Amino acid sequence: MRLFPQLQNVFANMSYSGTREWARQRRVCSSEHFDTYFRFSVSLKTIPKAELDYLLDASRTVKEIQNRVREAIGITQAEGRTKAAYILDELTTHGPNISFEHGEKLLTALFGMADELLLDQDEGRGFASYGDNGLRLHWLLRSILRDRTTLEERSELLGRAVAAATLQWHVDFSNSAWEDYYPSNPDREPSSEAETLTTEALAEQLRGQSLDMLRTAAADGTMLSAKRPDRLLFEWDRLQSDEAGEVIAYTTQALEDDVKLCQLASAFLGKSYSHGMGGFGGEPGDLVQRENDRAQVNGIDRLLNVDEFRRRLSETLQSDALDGQQKSTISRFLTAWDPRDSGED
């Protein structure tokens, strides 16, 4: 029971509600570190203490932190997730013990490369319980700042850290800060002060900065080559003034370009995951997770002319302007879109 305190639930009438401190101590009773005690190597569900200590060393620069995390992006560990995802998990576990000065440095480094961390293999799939690296960044910043700062202190620190953030993360973060005050879900109340990220004034300022960054990305041609251009387009539509028509004007021009047309198809081509559950009459199922194409077209009429979009997609399949892979993307998207029109999903 000393090694595995949870056993006291059964044998000593004592219960434990939290296990994060055990993970910080890298104890055998922590699920992340259990395997390490029975192998000749560190468990693939965590990272070596020496590497964690490197990232937690206050003498490290923003560049050094980014270089170490970039190396981890190319390494696959347990459950097919990258080592970078496990680094974010470990940092979150140790967040309450990270100084504000070093915490700001860590957040500045990670915010400045956040779009590189938006990786498909680190997303939860099917019945998986873990989130994606965008959520892990939110968990990390809250772990460092929650219950240790006033709203003004959090706001100042996060305002400095997000100043050099990548486009996708800046939009994501500014949206979260705004939602604290003005939830898009009418059934949700504004966040309490303890859960609010920034002051309302900074939230409004960040919102304006995100709109400027989105306009710049559209003007310089980087919008559709971003990690998740569909989300950027929806956020741009949400942030623009009423009836401004900025997004429609942008996509109208994009539909005339075959390469940008393919990028739009790829942006709205998502994935769904399913399991065979077995049939009636005793037919066996299976636990093999299947990946399926899914057309993510809900609400796209706000972003572009849907009829023209489909017409141009069909037209481009007969063109010689695109290569086989690009045509395959368009074909898969159209095939996934057709069932949506008949109410299937």
Tab-separated table of C-alpha atoms in Angstrom:
chain	number	residue	atom	x	y	z
A	1	MET	CA	0.000	0.000	0.000
A	2	ARG	CA	2.979	2.342	0.417
A	3	LEU	CA	3.981	1.674	-3.179
A	4	PHE	CA	0.418	1.772	-4.529
A	5	PRO	CA	-1.636	4.110	-2.309
A	6	GLN	CA	-4.829	3.486	-4.267
A	7	LEU	CA	-4.925	0.026	-2.656
A	8	GLN	CA	-5.846	1.824	0.547
A	9	ASN	CA	-9.254	2.433	-1.017
A	10	VAL	CA	-9.903	-1.268	-0.412
A	11	PHE	CA	-7.750	-2.191	2.563
A	12	ALA	CA	-7.519	0.947	4.683
A	13	ASN	CA	-10.740	2.886	4.028
A	14	MET	CA	-8.764	5.825	2.622
A	15	SER	CA	-9.294	7.391	-0.781
A	16	TYR	CA	-7.213	9.650	-3.035
A	17	SER	CA	-8.802	12.043	-5.506
A	18	GLY	CA	-5.689	13.199	-7.350
A	19	THR	CA	-2.640	11.431	-8.710
A	20	ARG	CA	-0.686	14.273	-10.347
A	21	GLU	CA	1.785	14.545	-7.477
A	22	TRP	CA	2.670	10.859	-7.916
A	23	ALA	CA	3.324	11.506	-11.617
A	24	ARG	CA	5.533	14.504	-10.747
A	25	GLN	CA	7.527	12.221	-8.439
A	26	ARG	CA	7.636	9.576	-11.218
A	27	ARG	CA	6.433	6.912	-8.785
A	28	VAL	CA	5.597	3.333	-9.719
A	29	CYS	CA	1.936	3.937	-8.843
A	30	SER	CA	1.688	6.507	-11.633
A	31	SER	CA	0.266	4.937	-14.803
A	32	GLU	CA	2.666	6.998	-16.935
A	33	HIS	CA	5.722	5.629	-15.114
A	34	PHE	CA	4.647	2.131	-14.060
A	35	ASP	CA	6.245	0.393	-17.059
A	36	THR	CA	9.611	2.048	-16.449
A	37	TYR	CA	10.082	0.075	-13.218
A	38	PHE	CA	9.816	-3.258	-15.044
A	39	ARG	CA	11.890	-2.560	-18.144
A	40	PHE	CA	15.447	-1.668	-18.994
A	41	SER	CA	14.314	1.632	-20.507
A	42	VAL	CA	11.963	4.542	-19.861
A	43	SER	CA	8.325	3.842	-20.688
A	44	LEU	CA	7.202	5.062	-24.109
A	45	LYS	CA	4.343	6.809	-22.321
A	46	THR	CA	6.661	9.403	-20.866
A	47	ILE	CA	10.056	11.029	-21.430
A	48	PRO	CA	13.359	10.574	-19.571
A	49	LYS	CA	13.872	12.775	-16.532
A	50	ALA	CA	17.080	14.177	-18.015
A	51	GLU	CA	15.150	15.511	-21.017
A	52	LEU	CA	12.441	16.934	-18.778
A	53	ASP	CA	15.079	18.619	-16.627
A	54	TYR	CA	16.585	20.149	-19.772
A	55	LEU	CA	13.268	21.802	-20.643
A	56	LEU	CA	12.691	22.909	-17.048
A	57	ASP	CA	16.181	24.431	-16.742
A	58	ALA	CA	15.674	28.158	-16.292
A	59	SER	CA	18.862	28.883	-18.251
A	60	ARG	CA	17.385	27.499	-21.493
A	61	THR	CA	16.544	29.991	-24.219
A	62	VAL	CA	13.348	30.104	-26.247
A	63	LYS	CA	15.288	28.827	-29.249
A	64	GLU	CA	16.766	25.881	-27.338
A	65	ILE	CA	13.329	24.857	-26.092
A	66	GLN	CA	11.883	25.043	-29.602
A	67	ASN	CA	14.738	23.007	-31.076
A	68	ARG	CA	14.262	20.234	-28.497
A	69	VAL	CA	10.493	20.080	-29.119
A	70	ARG	CA	11.011	20.109	-32.907
A	71	GLU	CA	13.274	17.073	-32.584
A	72	ALA	CA	10.527	15.333	-30.618
A	73	ILE	CA	7.949	15.941	-33.362
A	74	GLY	CA	9.719	13.412	-35.570
A	75	ILE	CA	9.782	10.649	-32.928
A	76	THR	CA	6.831	8.274	-32.561
A	77	GLN	CA	6.108	6.761	-29.136
A	78	ALA	CA	3.233	4.870	-27.496
A	79	GLU	CA	-0.206	4.822	-29.157
A	80	GLY	CA	1.320	6.311	-32.300
A	81	ARG	CA	1.643	9.721	-30.662
A	82	THR	CA	4.735	11.852	-31.125
A	83	LYS	CA	7.241	12.435	-28.370
A	84	ALA	CA	6.230	16.107	-28.517
A	85	ALA	CA	2.758	15.205	-27.214
A	86	TYR	CA	4.317	13.409	-24.248
A	87	ILE	CA	6.567	16.401	-23.589
A	88	LEU	CA	3.484	18.626	-23.367
A	89	ASP	CA	1.856	16.120	-20.997
A	90	GLU	CA	4.946	16.021	-18.759
A	91	LEU	CA	5.264	19.806	-18.674
A	92	THR	CA	1.590	20.052	-17.731
A	93	THR	CA	2.116	17.611	-14.871
A	94	HIS	CA	4.942	19.784	-13.536
A	95	GLY	CA	3.190	23.081	-14.304
A	96	PRO	CA	2.391	24.044	-10.698
A	97	ASN	CA	6.102	23.848	-9.826
A	98	ILE	CA	7.347	25.917	-12.783
A	99	SER	CA	8.345	29.482	-11.948
A	100	PHE	CA	6.416	32.256	-13.688
A	101	GLU	CA	9.585	33.532	-15.351
A	102	HIS	CA	10.415	30.166	-16.861
A	103	GLY	CA	6.748	29.439	-17.481
A	104	GLU	CA	6.536	32.538	-19.648
A	105	LYS	CA	9.634	31.412	-21.536
A	106	LEU	CA	8.166	27.947	-22.122
A	107	LEU	CA	4.840	29.344	-23.300
A	108	THR	CA	6.533	31.892	-25.559
A	109	ALA	CA	8.583	29.111	-27.162
A	110	LEU	CA	5.629	26.773	-27.637
A	111	PHE	CA	3.221	29.488	-28.825
A	112	GLY	CA	5.832	30.530	-31.388
A	113	MET	CA	5.849	27.047	-32.974
A	114	ALA	CA	2.333	25.917	-32.065
A	115	ASP	CA	1.151	25.368	-35.639
A	116	GLU	CA	3.933	22.795	-36.087
A	117	LEU	CA	2.433	20.855	-33.188
A	118	LEU	CA	-1.003	20.488	-34.811
A	119	LEU	CA	-0.358	16.901	-35.836
A	120	ASP	CA	-2.945	14.340	-36.906
A	121	GLN	CA	-1.208	11.491	-35.066
A	122	ASP	CA	-1.537	13.321	-31.752
A	123	GLU	CA	-5.305	13.710	-32.000
A	124	GLY	CA	-7.723	11.467	-30.132
A	125	ARG	CA	-9.502	9.031	-32.446
A	126	GLY	CA	-12.562	6.878	-32.046
A	127	PHE	CA	-12.955	6.024	-28.380
A	128	ALA	CA	-9.547	7.463	-27.439
A	129	SER	CA	-9.711	9.725	-24.406
A	130	TYR	CA	-6.839	12.098	-25.084
A	131	GLY	CA	-7.204	15.391	-26.936
A	132	ASP	CA	-4.917	17.086	-29.430
A	133	ASN	CA	-1.830	19.236	-28.965
A	134	GLY	CA	-3.867	22.431	-29.155
A	135	LEU	CA	-5.767	21.279	-26.077
A	136	ARG	CA	-2.503	20.213	-24.455
A	137	LEU	CA	-1.223	23.781	-24.822
A	138	HIS	CA	-4.359	25.052	-23.093
A	139	TRP	CA	-3.908	22.496	-20.304
A	140	LEU	CA	-0.253	23.489	-19.936
A	141	LEU	CA	-0.828	27.219	-19.617
A	142	ARG	CA	-3.597	26.620	-17.086
A	143	SER	CA	-1.398	24.220	-15.140
A	144	ILE	CA	1.298	26.886	-14.828
A	145	LEU	CA	-1.017	29.793	-13.994
A	146	ARG	CA	-4.179	28.434	-12.369
A	147	ASP	CA	-4.633	29.135	-8.646
A	148	ARG	CA	-1.299	30.974	-8.562
A	149	THR	CA	-2.075	34.276	-10.314
A	150	THR	CA	-4.587	37.079	-10.344
A	151	LEU	CA	-6.463	37.812	-13.564
A	152	GLU	CA	-4.245	40.826	-14.224
A	153	GLU	CA	-1.056	38.800	-13.684
A	154	ARG	CA	-2.245	36.048	-16.034
A	155	SER	CA	-3.305	38.574	-18.604
A	156	GLU	CA	0.047	40.358	-18.640
A	157	LEU	CA	2.068	37.142	-18.864
A	158	LEU	CA	-0.108	35.569	-21.566
A	159	GLY	CA	-0.239	38.814	-23.504
A	160	ARG	CA	3.553	38.819	-23.760
A	161	ALA	CA	3.754	35.101	-24.571
A	162	VAL	CA	1.170	35.238	-27.360
A	163	ALA	CA	2.747	38.290	-29.025
A	164	ALA	CA	4.924	36.079	-31.267
A	165	ALA	CA	2.403	33.233	-31.624
A	166	THR	CA	1.782	31.458	-34.909
A	167	LEU	CA	-1.394	32.268	-36.834
A	168	GLN	CA	-3.475	29.207	-35.955
A	169	TRP	CA	-2.619	29.363	-32.270
A	170	HIS	CA	-3.154	33.139	-32.041
A	171	VAL	CA	-6.623	32.710	-33.504
A	172	ASP	CA	-7.353	29.772	-31.188
A	173	PHE	CA	-6.088	31.546	-28.082
A	174	SER	CA	-7.813	34.851	-28.816
A	175	ASN	CA	-11.061	32.959	-29.401
A	176	SER	CA	-10.730	31.216	-26.021
A	177	ALA	CA	-10.033	34.533	-24.292
A	178	TRP	CA	-13.090	36.122	-25.935
A	179	GLU	CA	-15.316	33.117	-25.131
A	180	ASP	CA	-14.547	33.632	-21.448
A	181	TYR	CA	-16.618	36.816	-21.640
A	182	TYR	CA	-18.985	36.170	-24.558
A	183	PRO	CA	-19.695	32.429	-24.927
A	184	SER	CA	-20.899	31.392	-28.381
A	185	ASN	CA	-23.023	28.716	-26.704
A	186	PRO	CA	-26.132	30.499	-25.344
A	187	ASP	CA	-26.489	27.861	-22.629
A	188	ARG	CA	-23.063	28.596	-21.211
A	189	GLU	CA	-22.358	31.283	-18.655
A	190	PRO	CA	-19.276	33.554	-18.877
A	191	SER	CA	-16.263	32.078	-17.109
A	192	SER	CA	-15.529	32.845	-13.490
A	193	GLU	CA	-12.601	35.143	-12.815
A	194	ALA	CA	-10.510	32.178	-11.645
A	195	GLU	CA	-11.003	30.460	-15.028
A	196	THR	CA	-10.683	33.565	-17.220
A	197	LEU	CA	-7.478	33.810	-19.260
A	198	THR	CA	-7.129	37.554	-19.842
A	199	THR	CA	-8.779	40.852	-19.069
A	200	GLU	CA	-11.654	41.796	-21.359
A	201	ALA	CA	-9.598	44.644	-22.804
A	202	LEU	CA	-6.780	42.297	-23.846
A	203	ALA	CA	-9.266	39.747	-25.195
A	204	GLU	CA	-10.716	42.420	-27.464
A	205	GLN	CA	-7.232	43.554	-28.528
A	206	LEU	CA	-6.191	39.991	-29.391
A	207	ARG	CA	-9.385	39.537	-31.370
A	208	GLY	CA	-8.471	42.505	-33.556
A	209	GLN	CA	-4.917	41.221	-33.990
A	210	SER	CA	-6.214	37.822	-35.117
A	211	LEU	CA	-8.378	39.482	-37.770
A	212	ASP	CA	-5.384	41.445	-39.054
A	213	MET	CA	-3.272	38.267	-39.169
A	214	LEU	CA	-5.982	36.415	-41.097
A	215	ARG	CA	-6.222	39.214	-43.650
A	216	THR	CA	-2.443	39.183	-44.041
A	217	ALA	CA	-2.397	35.405	-44.565
A	218	ALA	CA	-5.060	35.745	-47.252
A	219	ALA	CA	-3.141	38.531	-48.978
A	220	ASP	CA	0.255	36.795	-48.983
A	221	GLY	CA	-1.096	33.414	-50.113
A	222	THR	CA	-0.398	31.436	-46.926
A	223	MET	CA	-4.004	31.021	-45.748
A	224	LEU	CA	-4.811	27.795	-47.608
A	225	SER	CA	-1.400	26.219	-46.972
A	226	ALA	CA	-1.894	26.512	-43.197
A	227	LYS	CA	-2.422	23.419	-41.069
A	228	ARG	CA	-6.191	23.887	-40.700
A	229	PRO	CA	-7.388	26.437	-43.244
A	230	ASP	CA	-11.042	25.475	-42.747
A	231	ARG	CA	-10.915	26.696	-39.150
A	232	LEU	CA	-9.139	29.870	-40.197
A	233	LEU	CA	-11.828	30.635	-42.774
A	234	PHE	CA	-14.622	30.100	-40.250
A	235	GLU	CA	-12.827	32.280	-37.700
A	236	TRP	CA	-12.282	34.990	-40.307
A	237	ASP	CA	-15.997	34.912	-41.103
A	238	ARG	CA	-16.817	35.172	-37.415
A	239	LEU	CA	-14.435	38.061	-36.810
A	240	GLN	CA	-15.265	40.204	-39.840
A	241	SER	CA	-17.860	42.911	-39.464
A	242	ASP	CA	-21.433	42.105	-40.448
A	243	GLU	CA	-21.979	41.867	-44.202
A	244	ALA	CA	-18.315	42.673	-44.899
A	245	GLY	CA	-18.093	39.820	-47.379
A	246	GLU	CA	-14.317	39.503	-47.006
A	247	VAL	CA	-14.254	35.702	-46.886
A	248	ILE	CA	-16.644	35.243	-49.827
A	249	ALA	CA	-14.567	37.681	-51.879
A	250	TYR	CA	-11.413	35.730	-51.050
A	251	THR	CA	-12.829	32.296	-51.836
A	252	THR	CA	-14.472	33.525	-55.046
A	253	GLN	CA	-10.999	34.311	-56.364
A	254	ALA	CA	-9.596	31.065	-54.950
A	255	LEU	CA	-12.184	28.989	-56.835
A	256	GLU	CA	-10.738	30.264	-60.106
A	257	ASP	CA	-7.315	28.803	-59.291
A	258	ASP	CA	-7.046	25.010	-59.683
A	259	VAL	CA	-4.371	24.615	-56.991
A	260	LYS	CA	-6.281	26.719	-54.456
A	261	LEU	CA	-9.437	24.818	-55.378
A	262	CYS	CA	-7.685	21.576	-54.447
A	263	GLN	CA	-6.477	23.147	-51.207
A	264	LEU	CA	-10.074	24.057	-50.336
A	265	ALA	CA	-11.201	20.485	-51.036
A	266	SER	CA	-8.424	19.172	-48.815
A	267	ALA	CA	-9.362	21.671	-46.086
A	268	PHE	CA	-12.927	20.387	-45.900
A	269	LEU	CA	-12.007	16.703	-46.271
A	270	GLY	CA	-11.992	15.370	-42.738
A	271	LYS	CA	-11.882	11.959	-41.112
A	272	SER	CA	-14.240	9.860	-39.057
A	273	TYR	CA	-13.390	6.673	-37.188
A	274	SER	CA	-15.547	3.614	-36.661
A	275	HIS	CA	-15.416	0.150	-35.106
A	276	GLY	CA	-17.151	-3.028	-36.209
A	277	MET	CA	-19.729	-3.703	-33.486
A	278	GLY	CA	-21.048	-7.038	-34.781
A	279	GLY	CA	-24.400	-7.827	-36.296
A	280	PHE	CA	-27.606	-9.550	-35.341
A	281	GLY	CA	-27.727	-13.327	-35.120
A	282	GLY	CA	-24.385	-13.625	-33.431
A	283	GLU	CA	-22.234	-12.167	-36.219
A	284	PRO	CA	-18.926	-11.217	-34.556
A	285	GLY	CA	-17.646	-7.676	-34.490
A	286	ASP	CA	-14.084	-6.488	-34.163
A	287	LEU	CA	-12.075	-3.793	-32.469
A	288	VAL	CA	-10.236	-2.651	-35.576
A	289	GLN	CA	-10.546	1.104	-35.944
A	290	ARG	CA	-11.483	2.138	-39.472
A	291	GLU	CA	-10.631	5.504	-40.934
A	292	ASN	CA	-13.253	7.015	-43.244
A	293	ASP	CA	-13.367	10.142	-45.363
A	294	ARG	CA	-15.870	12.729	-44.185
A	295	ALA	CA	-16.942	15.899	-45.960
A	296	GLN	CA	-16.958	18.660	-43.347
A	297	VAL	CA	-19.380	20.923	-45.196
A	298	ASN	CA	-21.715	22.154	-42.471
A	299	GLY	CA	-21.948	25.931	-42.722
A	300	ILE	CA	-19.587	26.336	-45.689
A	301	ASP	CA	-22.248	28.369	-47.500
A	302	ARG	CA	-21.056	31.221	-45.252
A	303	LEU	CA	-17.582	30.899	-46.736
A	304	LEU	CA	-18.084	30.300	-50.444
A	305	ASN	CA	-20.533	29.767	-53.297
A	306	VAL	CA	-21.370	26.084	-52.775
A	307	ASP	CA	-22.793	25.465	-56.262
A	308	GLU	CA	-19.780	27.030	-57.939
A	309	PHE	CA	-17.456	25.104	-55.637
A	310	ARG	CA	-18.935	21.763	-56.673
A	311	ARG	CA	-19.061	22.711	-60.324
A	312	ARG	CA	-15.398	23.710	-60.352
A	313	LEU	CA	-14.397	20.540	-58.469
A	314	SER	CA	-16.116	18.331	-61.061
A	315	GLU	CA	-14.668	20.400	-63.888
A	316	THR	CA	-11.126	20.167	-62.539
A	317	LEU	CA	-11.262	16.358	-62.456
A	318	GLN	CA	-11.268	16.496	-66.256
A	319	SER	CA	-8.414	19.008	-66.403
A	320	ASP	CA	-4.715	18.362	-66.917
A	321	ALA	CA	-3.742	21.175	-64.537
A	322	LEU	CA	-3.549	18.935	-61.451
A	323	ASP	CA	-1.560	15.796	-60.739
A	324	GLY	CA	-2.965	12.407	-59.744
A	325	GLN	CA	-2.747	13.007	-56.002
A	326	GLN	CA	-4.557	16.331	-56.228
A	327	LYS	CA	-7.307	14.795	-58.357
A	328	SER	CA	-7.592	11.939	-55.870
A	329	THR	CA	-8.165	14.434	-53.052
A	330	ILE	CA	-10.930	16.140	-55.022
A	331	SER	CA	-12.529	12.824	-55.983
A	332	ARG	CA	-12.509	11.570	-52.377
A	333	PHE	CA	-14.027	14.830	-51.189
A	334	LEU	CA	-16.845	14.715	-53.727
A	335	THR	CA	-17.501	11.043	-52.934
A	336	ALA	CA	-17.728	11.854	-49.223
A	337	TRP	CA	-19.914	14.889	-49.908
A	338	ASP	CA	-22.609	13.071	-51.893
A	339	PRO	CA	-24.039	11.091	-48.925
A	340	ARG	CA	-24.306	14.285	-46.874
A	341	ASP	CA	-26.828	15.654	-49.382
A	342	SER	CA	-29.129	12.707	-48.732
A	343	GLY	CA	-28.874	13.080	-44.970
A	344	GLU	CA	-26.308	10.340	-44.427
A	345	ASP	CA	-23.171	10.959	-42.357
